[in-house]
Coordinates of C-alpha atoms in Angstrom, one line a residue:
X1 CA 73.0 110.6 125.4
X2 CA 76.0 110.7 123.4
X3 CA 75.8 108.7 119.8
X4 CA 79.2 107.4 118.0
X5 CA 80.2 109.0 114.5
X6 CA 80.1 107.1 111.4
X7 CA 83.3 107.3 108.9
X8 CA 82.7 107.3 105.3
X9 CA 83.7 103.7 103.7
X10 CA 83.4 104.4 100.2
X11 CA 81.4 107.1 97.7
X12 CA 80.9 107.2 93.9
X13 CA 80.0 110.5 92.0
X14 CA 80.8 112.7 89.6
X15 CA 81.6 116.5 89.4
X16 CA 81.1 119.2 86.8
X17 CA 82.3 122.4 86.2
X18 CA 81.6 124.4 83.2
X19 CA 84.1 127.5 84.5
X20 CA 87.1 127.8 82.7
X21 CA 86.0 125.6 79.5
X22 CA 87.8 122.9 78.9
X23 CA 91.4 124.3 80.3
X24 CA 92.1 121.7 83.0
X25 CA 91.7 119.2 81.3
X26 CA 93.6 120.8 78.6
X27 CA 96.6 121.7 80.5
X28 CA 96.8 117.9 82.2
X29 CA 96.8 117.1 78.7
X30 CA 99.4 119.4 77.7
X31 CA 102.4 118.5 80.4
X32 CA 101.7 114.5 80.9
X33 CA 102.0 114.2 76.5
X34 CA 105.3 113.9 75.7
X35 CA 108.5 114.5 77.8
X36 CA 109.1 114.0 80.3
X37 CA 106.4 112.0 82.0
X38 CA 105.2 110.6 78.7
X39 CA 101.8 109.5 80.0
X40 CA 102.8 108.2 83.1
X41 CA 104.0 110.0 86.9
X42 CA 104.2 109.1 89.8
X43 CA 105.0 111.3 92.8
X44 CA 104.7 112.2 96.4
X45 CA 103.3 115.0 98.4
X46 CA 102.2 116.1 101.4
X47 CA 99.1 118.3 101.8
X48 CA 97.9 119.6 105.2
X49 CA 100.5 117.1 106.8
X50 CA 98.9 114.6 104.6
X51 CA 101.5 112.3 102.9
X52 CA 99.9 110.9 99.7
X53 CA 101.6 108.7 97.3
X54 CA 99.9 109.7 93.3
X55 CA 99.9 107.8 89.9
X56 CA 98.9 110.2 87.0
X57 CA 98.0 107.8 83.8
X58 CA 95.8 108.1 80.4
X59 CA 92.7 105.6 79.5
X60 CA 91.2 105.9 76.4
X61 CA 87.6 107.8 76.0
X62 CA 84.8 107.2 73.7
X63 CA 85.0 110.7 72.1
X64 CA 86.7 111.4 68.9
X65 CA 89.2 114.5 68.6
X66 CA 87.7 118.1 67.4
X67 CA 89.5 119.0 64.8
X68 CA 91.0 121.7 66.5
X69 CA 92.1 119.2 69.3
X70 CA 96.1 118.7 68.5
X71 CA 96.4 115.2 69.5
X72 CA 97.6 112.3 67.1
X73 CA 95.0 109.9 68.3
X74 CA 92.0 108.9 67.3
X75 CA 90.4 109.0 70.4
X76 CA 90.8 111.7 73.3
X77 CA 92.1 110.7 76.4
X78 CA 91.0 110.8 79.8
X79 CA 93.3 111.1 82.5
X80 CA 93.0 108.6 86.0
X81 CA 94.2 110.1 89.3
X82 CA 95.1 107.5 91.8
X83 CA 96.0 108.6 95.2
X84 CA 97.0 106.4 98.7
X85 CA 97.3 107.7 101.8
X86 CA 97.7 106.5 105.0
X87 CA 96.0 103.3 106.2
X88 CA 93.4 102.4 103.3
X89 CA 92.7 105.9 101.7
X90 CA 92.5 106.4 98.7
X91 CA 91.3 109.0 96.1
X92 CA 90.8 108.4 92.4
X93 CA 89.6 111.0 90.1
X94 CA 89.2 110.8 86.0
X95 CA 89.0 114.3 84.4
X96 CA 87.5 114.0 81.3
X97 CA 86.7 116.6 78.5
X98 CA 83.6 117.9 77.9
X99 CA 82.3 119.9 74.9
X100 CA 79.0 120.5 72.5
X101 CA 78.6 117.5 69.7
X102 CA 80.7 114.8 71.0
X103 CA 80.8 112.2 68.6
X104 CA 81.6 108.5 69.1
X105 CA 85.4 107.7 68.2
X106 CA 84.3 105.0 65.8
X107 CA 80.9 105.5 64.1
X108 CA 81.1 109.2 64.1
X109 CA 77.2 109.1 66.1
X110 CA 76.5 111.5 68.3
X111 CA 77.1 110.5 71.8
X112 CA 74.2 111.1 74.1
X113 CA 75.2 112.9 77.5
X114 CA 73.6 115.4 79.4
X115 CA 76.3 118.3 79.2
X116 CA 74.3 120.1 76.2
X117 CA 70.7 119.6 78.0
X118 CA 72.2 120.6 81.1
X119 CA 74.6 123.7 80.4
X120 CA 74.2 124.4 76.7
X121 CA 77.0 124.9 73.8
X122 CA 80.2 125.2 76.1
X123 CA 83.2 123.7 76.9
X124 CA 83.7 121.8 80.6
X125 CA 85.4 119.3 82.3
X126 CA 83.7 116.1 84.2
X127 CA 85.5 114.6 87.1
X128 CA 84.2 111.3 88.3
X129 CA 85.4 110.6 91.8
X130 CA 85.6 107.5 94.2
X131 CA 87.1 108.5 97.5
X132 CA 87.4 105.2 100.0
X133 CA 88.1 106.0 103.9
X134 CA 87.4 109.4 102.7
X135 CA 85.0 111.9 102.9
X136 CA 83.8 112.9 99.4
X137 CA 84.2 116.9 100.8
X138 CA 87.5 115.9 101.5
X139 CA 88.4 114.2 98.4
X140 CA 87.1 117.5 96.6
X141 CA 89.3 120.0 98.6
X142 CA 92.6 117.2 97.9
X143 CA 91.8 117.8 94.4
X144 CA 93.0 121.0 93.0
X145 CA 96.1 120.2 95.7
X146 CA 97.1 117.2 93.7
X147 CA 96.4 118.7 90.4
X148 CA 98.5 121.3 91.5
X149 CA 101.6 119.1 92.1
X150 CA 101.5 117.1 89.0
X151 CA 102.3 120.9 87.8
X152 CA 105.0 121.6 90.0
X153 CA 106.5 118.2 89.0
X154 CA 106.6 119.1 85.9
X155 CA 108.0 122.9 86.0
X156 CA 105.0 123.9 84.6
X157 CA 102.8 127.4 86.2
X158 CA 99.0 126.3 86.5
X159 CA 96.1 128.5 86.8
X160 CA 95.4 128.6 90.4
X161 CA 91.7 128.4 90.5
X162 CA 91.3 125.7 88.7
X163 CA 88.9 122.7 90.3
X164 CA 89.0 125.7 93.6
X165 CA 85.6 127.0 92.6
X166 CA 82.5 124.4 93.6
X167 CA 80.9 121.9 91.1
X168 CA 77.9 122.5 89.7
X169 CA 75.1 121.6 92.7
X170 CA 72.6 120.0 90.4
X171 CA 74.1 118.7 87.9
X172 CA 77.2 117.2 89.7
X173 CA 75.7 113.9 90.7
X174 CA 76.7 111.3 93.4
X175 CA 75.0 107.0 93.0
X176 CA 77.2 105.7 96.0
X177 CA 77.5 106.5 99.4
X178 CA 78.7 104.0 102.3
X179 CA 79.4 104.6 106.4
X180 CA 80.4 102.1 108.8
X181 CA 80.8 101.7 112.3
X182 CA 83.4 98.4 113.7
X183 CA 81.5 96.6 116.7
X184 CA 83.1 94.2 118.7
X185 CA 82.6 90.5 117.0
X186 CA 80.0 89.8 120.0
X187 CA 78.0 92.2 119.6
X188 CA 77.8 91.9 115.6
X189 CA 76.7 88.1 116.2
X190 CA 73.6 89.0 117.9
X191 CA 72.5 91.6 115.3
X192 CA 73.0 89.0 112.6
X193 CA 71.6 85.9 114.4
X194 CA 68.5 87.0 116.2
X195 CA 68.6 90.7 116.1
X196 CA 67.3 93.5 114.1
X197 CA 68.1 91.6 110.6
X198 CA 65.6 89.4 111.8
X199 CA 63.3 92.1 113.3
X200 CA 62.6 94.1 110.7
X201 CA 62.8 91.1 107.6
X202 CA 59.7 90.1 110.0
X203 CA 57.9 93.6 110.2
X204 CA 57.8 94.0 106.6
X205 CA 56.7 90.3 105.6
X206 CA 52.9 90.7 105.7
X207 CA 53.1 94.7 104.0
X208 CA 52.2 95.4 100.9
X209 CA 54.1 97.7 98.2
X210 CA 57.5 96.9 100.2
X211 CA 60.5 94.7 98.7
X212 CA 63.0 93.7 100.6
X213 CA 65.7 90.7 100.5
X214 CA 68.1 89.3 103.1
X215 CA 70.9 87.7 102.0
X216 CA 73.5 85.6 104.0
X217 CA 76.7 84.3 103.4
X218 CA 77.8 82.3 106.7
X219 CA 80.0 80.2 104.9
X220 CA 83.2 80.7 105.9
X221 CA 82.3 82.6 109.3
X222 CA 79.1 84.0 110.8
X223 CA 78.5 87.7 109.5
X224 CA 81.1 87.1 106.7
X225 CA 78.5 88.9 104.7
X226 CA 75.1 89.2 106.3
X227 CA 72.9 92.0 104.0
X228 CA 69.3 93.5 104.7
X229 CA 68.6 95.4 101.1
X230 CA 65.6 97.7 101.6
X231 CA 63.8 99.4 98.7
X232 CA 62.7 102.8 99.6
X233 CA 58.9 102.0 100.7
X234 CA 60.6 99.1 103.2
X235 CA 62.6 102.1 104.4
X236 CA 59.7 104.5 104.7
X237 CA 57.7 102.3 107.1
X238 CA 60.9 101.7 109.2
X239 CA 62.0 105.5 109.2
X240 CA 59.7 108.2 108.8
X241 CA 60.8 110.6 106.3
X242 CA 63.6 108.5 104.7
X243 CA 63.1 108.2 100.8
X244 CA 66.4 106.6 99.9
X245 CA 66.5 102.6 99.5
X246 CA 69.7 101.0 100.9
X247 CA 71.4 98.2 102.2
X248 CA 72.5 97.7 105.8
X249 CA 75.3 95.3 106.2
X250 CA 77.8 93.2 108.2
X251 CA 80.8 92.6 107.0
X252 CA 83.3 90.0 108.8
X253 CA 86.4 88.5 107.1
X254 CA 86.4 85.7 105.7
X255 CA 89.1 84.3 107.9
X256 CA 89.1 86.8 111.2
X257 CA 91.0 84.6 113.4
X258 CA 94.1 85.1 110.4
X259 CA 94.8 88.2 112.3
X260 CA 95.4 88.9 116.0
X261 CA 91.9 89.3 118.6
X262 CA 93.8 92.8 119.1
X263 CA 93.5 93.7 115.5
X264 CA 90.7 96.0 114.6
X265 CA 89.6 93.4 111.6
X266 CA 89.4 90.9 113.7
X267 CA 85.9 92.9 114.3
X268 CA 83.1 93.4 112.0
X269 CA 82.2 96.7 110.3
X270 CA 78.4 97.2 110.5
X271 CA 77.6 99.6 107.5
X272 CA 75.0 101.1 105.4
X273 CA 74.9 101.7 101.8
X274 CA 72.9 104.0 99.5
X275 CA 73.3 103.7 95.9
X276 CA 71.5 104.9 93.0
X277 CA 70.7 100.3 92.0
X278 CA 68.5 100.7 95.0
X279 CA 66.6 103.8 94.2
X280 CA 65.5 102.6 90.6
X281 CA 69.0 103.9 89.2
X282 CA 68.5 107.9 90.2
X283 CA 71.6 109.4 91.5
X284 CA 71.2 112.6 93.9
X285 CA 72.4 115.3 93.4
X286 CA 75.6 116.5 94.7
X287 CA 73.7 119.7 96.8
X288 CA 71.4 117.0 97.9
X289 CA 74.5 114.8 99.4
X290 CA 74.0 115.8 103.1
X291 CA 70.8 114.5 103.2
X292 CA 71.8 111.0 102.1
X293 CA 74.4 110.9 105.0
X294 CA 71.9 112.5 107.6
X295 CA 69.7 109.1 106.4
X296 CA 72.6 106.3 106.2
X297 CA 73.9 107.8 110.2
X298 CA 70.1 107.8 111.5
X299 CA 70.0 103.6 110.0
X300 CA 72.6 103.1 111.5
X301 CA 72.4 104.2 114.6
X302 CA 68.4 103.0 115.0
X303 CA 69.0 99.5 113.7
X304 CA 71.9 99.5 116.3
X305 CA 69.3 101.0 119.4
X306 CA 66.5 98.7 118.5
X307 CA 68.8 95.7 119.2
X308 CA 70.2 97.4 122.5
X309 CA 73.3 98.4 121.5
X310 CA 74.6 101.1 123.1
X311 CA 75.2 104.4 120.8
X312 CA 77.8 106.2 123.4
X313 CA 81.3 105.5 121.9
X314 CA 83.3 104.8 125.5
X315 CA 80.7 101.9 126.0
X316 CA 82.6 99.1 127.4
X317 CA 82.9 96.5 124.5
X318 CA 81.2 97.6 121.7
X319 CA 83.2 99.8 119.7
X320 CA 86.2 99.4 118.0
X321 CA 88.6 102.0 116.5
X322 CA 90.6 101.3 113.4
X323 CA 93.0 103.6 110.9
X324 CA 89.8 105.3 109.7
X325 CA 86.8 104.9 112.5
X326 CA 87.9 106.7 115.1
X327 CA 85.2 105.6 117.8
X328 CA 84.3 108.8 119.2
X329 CA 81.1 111.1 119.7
X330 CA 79.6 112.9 117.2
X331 CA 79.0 116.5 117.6
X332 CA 75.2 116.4 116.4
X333 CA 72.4 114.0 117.7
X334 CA 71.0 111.9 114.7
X335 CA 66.7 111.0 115.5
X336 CA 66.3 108.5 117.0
X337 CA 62.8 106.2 116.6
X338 CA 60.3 103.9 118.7
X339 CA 61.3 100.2 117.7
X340 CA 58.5 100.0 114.8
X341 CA 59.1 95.7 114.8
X342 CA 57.8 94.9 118.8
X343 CA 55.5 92.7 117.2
X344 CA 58.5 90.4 116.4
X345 CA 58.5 89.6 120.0
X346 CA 55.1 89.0 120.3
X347 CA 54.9 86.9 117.7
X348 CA 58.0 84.6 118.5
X349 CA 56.5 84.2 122.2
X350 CA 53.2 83.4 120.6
X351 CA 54.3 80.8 118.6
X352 CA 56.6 79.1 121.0
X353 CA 53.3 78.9 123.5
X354 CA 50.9 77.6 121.4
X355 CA 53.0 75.1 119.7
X356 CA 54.4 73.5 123.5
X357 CA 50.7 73.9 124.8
X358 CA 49.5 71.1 121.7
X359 CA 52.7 69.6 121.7
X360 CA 52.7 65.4 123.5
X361 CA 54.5 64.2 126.1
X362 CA 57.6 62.7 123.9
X363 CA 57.9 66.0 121.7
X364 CA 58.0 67.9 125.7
X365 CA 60.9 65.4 126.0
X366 CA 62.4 65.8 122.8
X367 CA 62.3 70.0 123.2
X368 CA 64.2 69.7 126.6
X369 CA 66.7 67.1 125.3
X370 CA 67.5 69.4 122.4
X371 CA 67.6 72.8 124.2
X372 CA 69.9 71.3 126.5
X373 CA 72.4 69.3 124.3
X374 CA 71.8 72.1 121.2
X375 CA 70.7 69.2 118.6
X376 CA 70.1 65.7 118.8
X377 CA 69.9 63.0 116.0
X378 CA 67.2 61.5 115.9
X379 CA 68.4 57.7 116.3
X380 CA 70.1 59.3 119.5
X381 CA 66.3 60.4 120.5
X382 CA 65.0 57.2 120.1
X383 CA 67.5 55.2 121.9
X384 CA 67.7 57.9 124.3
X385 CA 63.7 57.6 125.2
X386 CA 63.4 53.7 124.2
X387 CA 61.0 55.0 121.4
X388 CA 60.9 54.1 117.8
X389 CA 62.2 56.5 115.7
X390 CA 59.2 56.9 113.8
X391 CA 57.5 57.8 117.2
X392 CA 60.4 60.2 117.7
X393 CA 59.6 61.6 114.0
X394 CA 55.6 62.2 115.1
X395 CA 57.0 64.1 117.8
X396 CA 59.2 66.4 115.6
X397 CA 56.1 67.3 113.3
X398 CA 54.6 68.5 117.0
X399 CA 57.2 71.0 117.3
X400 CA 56.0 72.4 114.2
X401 CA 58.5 75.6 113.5
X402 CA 60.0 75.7 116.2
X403 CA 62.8 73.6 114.9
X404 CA 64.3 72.2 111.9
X405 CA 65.4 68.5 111.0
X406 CA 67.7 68.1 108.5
X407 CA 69.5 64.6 107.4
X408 CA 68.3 63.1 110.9
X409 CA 69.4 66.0 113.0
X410 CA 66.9 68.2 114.7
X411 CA 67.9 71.6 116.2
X412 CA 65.8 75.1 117.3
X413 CA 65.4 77.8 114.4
X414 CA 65.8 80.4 116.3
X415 CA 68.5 80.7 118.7
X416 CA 65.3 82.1 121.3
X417 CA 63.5 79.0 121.4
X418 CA 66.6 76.7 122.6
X419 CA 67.0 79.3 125.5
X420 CA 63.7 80.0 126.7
X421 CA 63.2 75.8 126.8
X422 CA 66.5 75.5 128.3
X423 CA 65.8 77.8 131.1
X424 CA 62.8 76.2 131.5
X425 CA 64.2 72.6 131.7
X426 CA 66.8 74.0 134.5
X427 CA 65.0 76.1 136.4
X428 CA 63.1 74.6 139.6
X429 CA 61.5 77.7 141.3
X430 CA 57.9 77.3 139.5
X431 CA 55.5 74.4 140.3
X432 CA 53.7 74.3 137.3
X433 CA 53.7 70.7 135.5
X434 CA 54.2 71.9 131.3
X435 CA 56.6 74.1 129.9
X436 CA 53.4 75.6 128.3
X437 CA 52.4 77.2 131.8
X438 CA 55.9 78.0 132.9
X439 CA 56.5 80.1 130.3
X440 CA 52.8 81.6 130.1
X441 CA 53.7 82.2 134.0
X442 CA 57.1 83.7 132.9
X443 CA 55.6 86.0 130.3
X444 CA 52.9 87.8 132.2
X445 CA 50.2 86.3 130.4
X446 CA 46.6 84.7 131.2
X447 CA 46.1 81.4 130.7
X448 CA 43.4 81.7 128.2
X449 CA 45.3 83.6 125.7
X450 CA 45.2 81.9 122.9
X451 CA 46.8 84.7 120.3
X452 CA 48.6 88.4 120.6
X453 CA 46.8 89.4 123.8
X454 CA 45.3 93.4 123.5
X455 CA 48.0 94.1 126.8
X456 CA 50.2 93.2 124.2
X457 CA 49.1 95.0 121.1
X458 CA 49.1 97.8 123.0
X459 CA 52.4 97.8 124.7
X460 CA 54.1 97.2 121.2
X461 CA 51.7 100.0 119.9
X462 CA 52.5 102.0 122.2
X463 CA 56.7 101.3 122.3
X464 CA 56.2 100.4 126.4
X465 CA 58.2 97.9 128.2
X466 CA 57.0 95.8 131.1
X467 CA 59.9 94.1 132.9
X468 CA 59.7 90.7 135.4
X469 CA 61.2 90.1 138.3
X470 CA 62.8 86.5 138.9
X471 CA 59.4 84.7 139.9
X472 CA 57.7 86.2 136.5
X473 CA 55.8 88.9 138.1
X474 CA 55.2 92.4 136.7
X475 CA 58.7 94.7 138.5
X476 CA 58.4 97.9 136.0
X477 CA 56.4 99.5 133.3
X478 CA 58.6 101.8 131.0
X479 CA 57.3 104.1 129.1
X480 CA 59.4 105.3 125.7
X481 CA 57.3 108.9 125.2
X482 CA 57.2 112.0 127.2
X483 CA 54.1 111.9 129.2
X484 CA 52.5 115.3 131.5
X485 CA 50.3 115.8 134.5
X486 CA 48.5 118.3 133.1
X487 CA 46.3 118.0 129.7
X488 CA 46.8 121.4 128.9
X489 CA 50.3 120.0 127.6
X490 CA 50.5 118.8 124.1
X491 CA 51.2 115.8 125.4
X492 CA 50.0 112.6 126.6
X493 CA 49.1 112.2 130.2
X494 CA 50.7 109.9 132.6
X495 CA 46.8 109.0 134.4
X496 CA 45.6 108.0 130.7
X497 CA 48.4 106.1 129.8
X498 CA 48.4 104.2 133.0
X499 CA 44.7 103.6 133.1
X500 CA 45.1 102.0 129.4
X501 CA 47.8 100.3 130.1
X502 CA 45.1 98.9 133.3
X503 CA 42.2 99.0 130.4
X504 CA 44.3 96.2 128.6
X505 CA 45.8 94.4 130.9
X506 CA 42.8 93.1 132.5
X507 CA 41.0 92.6 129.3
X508 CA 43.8 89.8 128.6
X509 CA 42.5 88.2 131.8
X510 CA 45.1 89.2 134.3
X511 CA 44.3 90.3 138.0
X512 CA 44.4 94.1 137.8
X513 CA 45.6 94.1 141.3
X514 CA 49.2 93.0 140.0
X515 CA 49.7 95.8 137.4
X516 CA 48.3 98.3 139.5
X517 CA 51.3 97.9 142.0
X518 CA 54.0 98.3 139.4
X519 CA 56.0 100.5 139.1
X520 CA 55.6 102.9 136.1
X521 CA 58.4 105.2 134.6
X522 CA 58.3 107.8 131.8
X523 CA 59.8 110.9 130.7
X524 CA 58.0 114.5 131.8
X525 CA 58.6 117.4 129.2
X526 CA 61.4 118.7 131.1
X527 CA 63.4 116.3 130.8
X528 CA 63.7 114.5 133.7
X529 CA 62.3 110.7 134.8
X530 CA 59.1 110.3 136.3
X531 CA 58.1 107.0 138.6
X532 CA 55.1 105.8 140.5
X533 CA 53.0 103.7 140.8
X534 CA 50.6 102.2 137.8
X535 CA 47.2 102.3 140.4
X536 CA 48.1 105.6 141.8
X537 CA 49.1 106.9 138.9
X538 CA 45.6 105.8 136.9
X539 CA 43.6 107.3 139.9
X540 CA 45.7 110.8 140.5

């Protein structure tokens, strides 16, 4: 299965280099002083075909002048790279002296930086970088290039290794990394309004040691700015392995329909961030960068699969290119996990169920009236049902939380409850008097179950699917893990899953005879897809 490849949006770091002292900074120094640029260039250049448009300017540091330093200031400067290329890259780099007992320009007090602790007595430069629509390699190998030109503008020979050599692997740090995908609008709606933010906000409600916030900003347009912030425990349970807190976000315009439907910002960028705010204000280190990455590509592309999205990039409607994401297939597979938040499910169903099983004959009324119309008032209820609004109020509180009433109006909470009711309100093919037992009927379930039945504990423990047909019985049991005839294998066997699978089923009170005549598909260690029968399968 093919997965799409993620573009950087935007990165944050810094690089050191303690290799030729402080001479590149130095020489900068030495050619923007003075004529001709006198602090200030601008220029363009091409590198690799690359057109890139550069502003070369000073900022004042915090660090007083050595002595030795001939500069008639009394603070050193730092010099700020700016460079745009096509669409919306940019670079921006500030080299910046480094040396032993650098002293505040104004009190004289030591300033406290690492550089002593970490290389000792010597000279250096520190380059912080901020790449955006750029790859932070990228940005690193356009750097001596550009420093090279501001040379050649000037007329000026430059040491040709300069910023060639790489930064130092530990102590060059990066505290910002962020990748996106752009999905088609669609398909970014149903991640934001009952999808995965959902999903896994739920999961991690009843765990302890996690913190995690979702924050939504719907008011100009859905998914202007819909944000899942994970600390890294909440990430830990989600993704095994994964140390790194982040934030998983979708980003919309504020005004989309401003620009054309055949506009790529017309589409939402789904994106992940890591950054050193969510990981108790550690940076990585810049030999540790890949790792990062490898994590931010496997969220994305798991949060993405446990909503149903499809990962292959020439899946119809769902990807959308733009100057930067190019929408394509990415060389190497990122892992991909069982769906830890099933439960979700299981517990949206149960709470529908048991809440239209106690609920009286008006607030049955009221839920179809509602699913159908999508929100009633409830002064249209009462005339609506000849009942007094206070009657109609009595039957709200029966709904419980499936809905919400707000200034008079009443409308589902979740987008799931309107449609499973409204289904049930239009559909005519089941005889059964509530819409309690229709959708007990539709879900598989036994009419005693009265909380998460063990069938389904264990099909969410167990990342299984069972599929209905169209009249609600059992069609196909599939099976997410590789399963083997043979229990030599180091894996699980196909006869004990399915005779589980028959273990719980019946325990929830269904007739065995009905599971035992689905059809059950899994994955052999070969490779290929298996299918039989559950019953056969239980007794081979």
């Amino acid at each position: 299965m093919t997965q799409v490849e993620t573009t950087p949006h935007e990165s944050h770091g810094r690089w050191k280099w303690d290799d030729w002292g402080r001479g590149p900074y130095d020489a900068l120094s030495s050619v923007m002083l003075g004529p001709p640029f006198e602090g200030y260039l601008e220029l363009d250049v091409e590198v690799d075909g690359e057109p890139w448009h550069i502003q070369v300017a000073y900022s004042k540091s915090g660090f007083a002048p050595r002595p030795r330093d001939n500069i008639n200031a009394s603070r050193l400067y730092e010099w700020d790279i700016t460079a745009r290329g096509q669409g919306e890259s940019k670079l921006y780099y500030n080299i910046s002296p480094r040396h032993p007992n650098l002293r505040h320009w104004q009190t004289g007090d030591r300033v406290n930086l690492p550089w002593e602790s970490q290389f000792g007595e010597v000279d250096g430069v520190d380059v912080e970088y901020e790449p955006s629509n750029v790859e932070p390699e990228r940005a690193l190998e356009l750097l001596p290039e550009i420093y090279a030109a501001i040379f050649e503008a000037a007329g000026e020979p430059i040491y040709h290794e300069y910023f060639r050599k790489p930064p130092h692997p530990e102590y060059s740090r990066e505290w910002a990394h962020e990748r996106y995908v752009r999905v088609r609008r669609e398909r970014a709606e149903t991640l934001a309004k009952s999808g995965v933010l959902q999903k896994v906000i739920h999961h991690l409600t009843d765990m302890e040691g996690v913190k995690a916030e979702l924050k939504i900003d719907n008011r100009e347009v859905i998914n202007h700015q819909n944000r899942l912030v994970l600390d890294p425990a909440s990430v830990a349970e989600l993704l095994p392995g994964h140390t790194y807190g982040r934030k998983f976000e979708i980003y919309q315009l504020a005004d989309p329909d401003a620009v054309s439907k055949d506009h790529p910002s017309y589409h939402p960028k789904v994106e992940v961030l890591a950054n050193k705010k969510m990981n108790d204000g550690e940076a990585w280190a810049w030999a540790d960068r890949q790792r990062v990455v490898e994590e931010i590509d496997e969220t994305l592309m798991n949060f993405l699969a446990w909503d149903d999205i499809p990962l292959a990039p020439d899946a119809t409607g769902v990807y959308v290119p733009d100057d930067h994401f190019d929408a394509v297939a990415r060389e190497d597979h990122v892992e991909l996990y069982p769906d830890p938040t099933p439960r979700l499910e299981v517990k949206t169903d149960h709470l529908l169920l048991t809440t239209l099983r106690d609920m009286s004959d008006t607030a049955e009324e009221i839920a179809g009236i509602v699913a159908t119309d999508g929100g009633a008032d409830v002064d249209e209820l009462a005339d609506q049902l000849g009942k007094h609004p206070a009657t109609i109020y009595r039957a709200i509180t029966d709904l419980g939380e499936i809905v919400d009433l707000e200034e008079g109006h009443v409308s589902y909470r979740v987008r799931k409850y309107r449609e499973e009711i409204r289904a049930l309100v239009e559909s005519a093919e089941y005889a059964i008097d509530s819409y309690a037992d229709r959708l007990q009927h539709v879900m598989g379930l036994a009419d005693h179950v009265a909380e998460c039945s063990p069938f389904q504990r264990w099909l969410a423990e167990n990342g299984a699917d069972l599929e209905f047909d169209q009249e609600g019985n059992p069609k196909r049991l599939r099976i997410d893990t590789i399963l083997s005839w043979f229990k030599a294998d180091s894996f699980e066997t196909a006869q004990r899953v399915a005779s589980e699978a028959l273990e719980k089923w019946t325990r929830s009170g269904n007739d065995p005879a009905v599971l035992r005549r689905t059809s059950m598909t899994w994955t052999t260690p070969g490779g290929t897809t298996e299918t039989g029968f559950v019953g056969a399968i239980a007794d081979h």
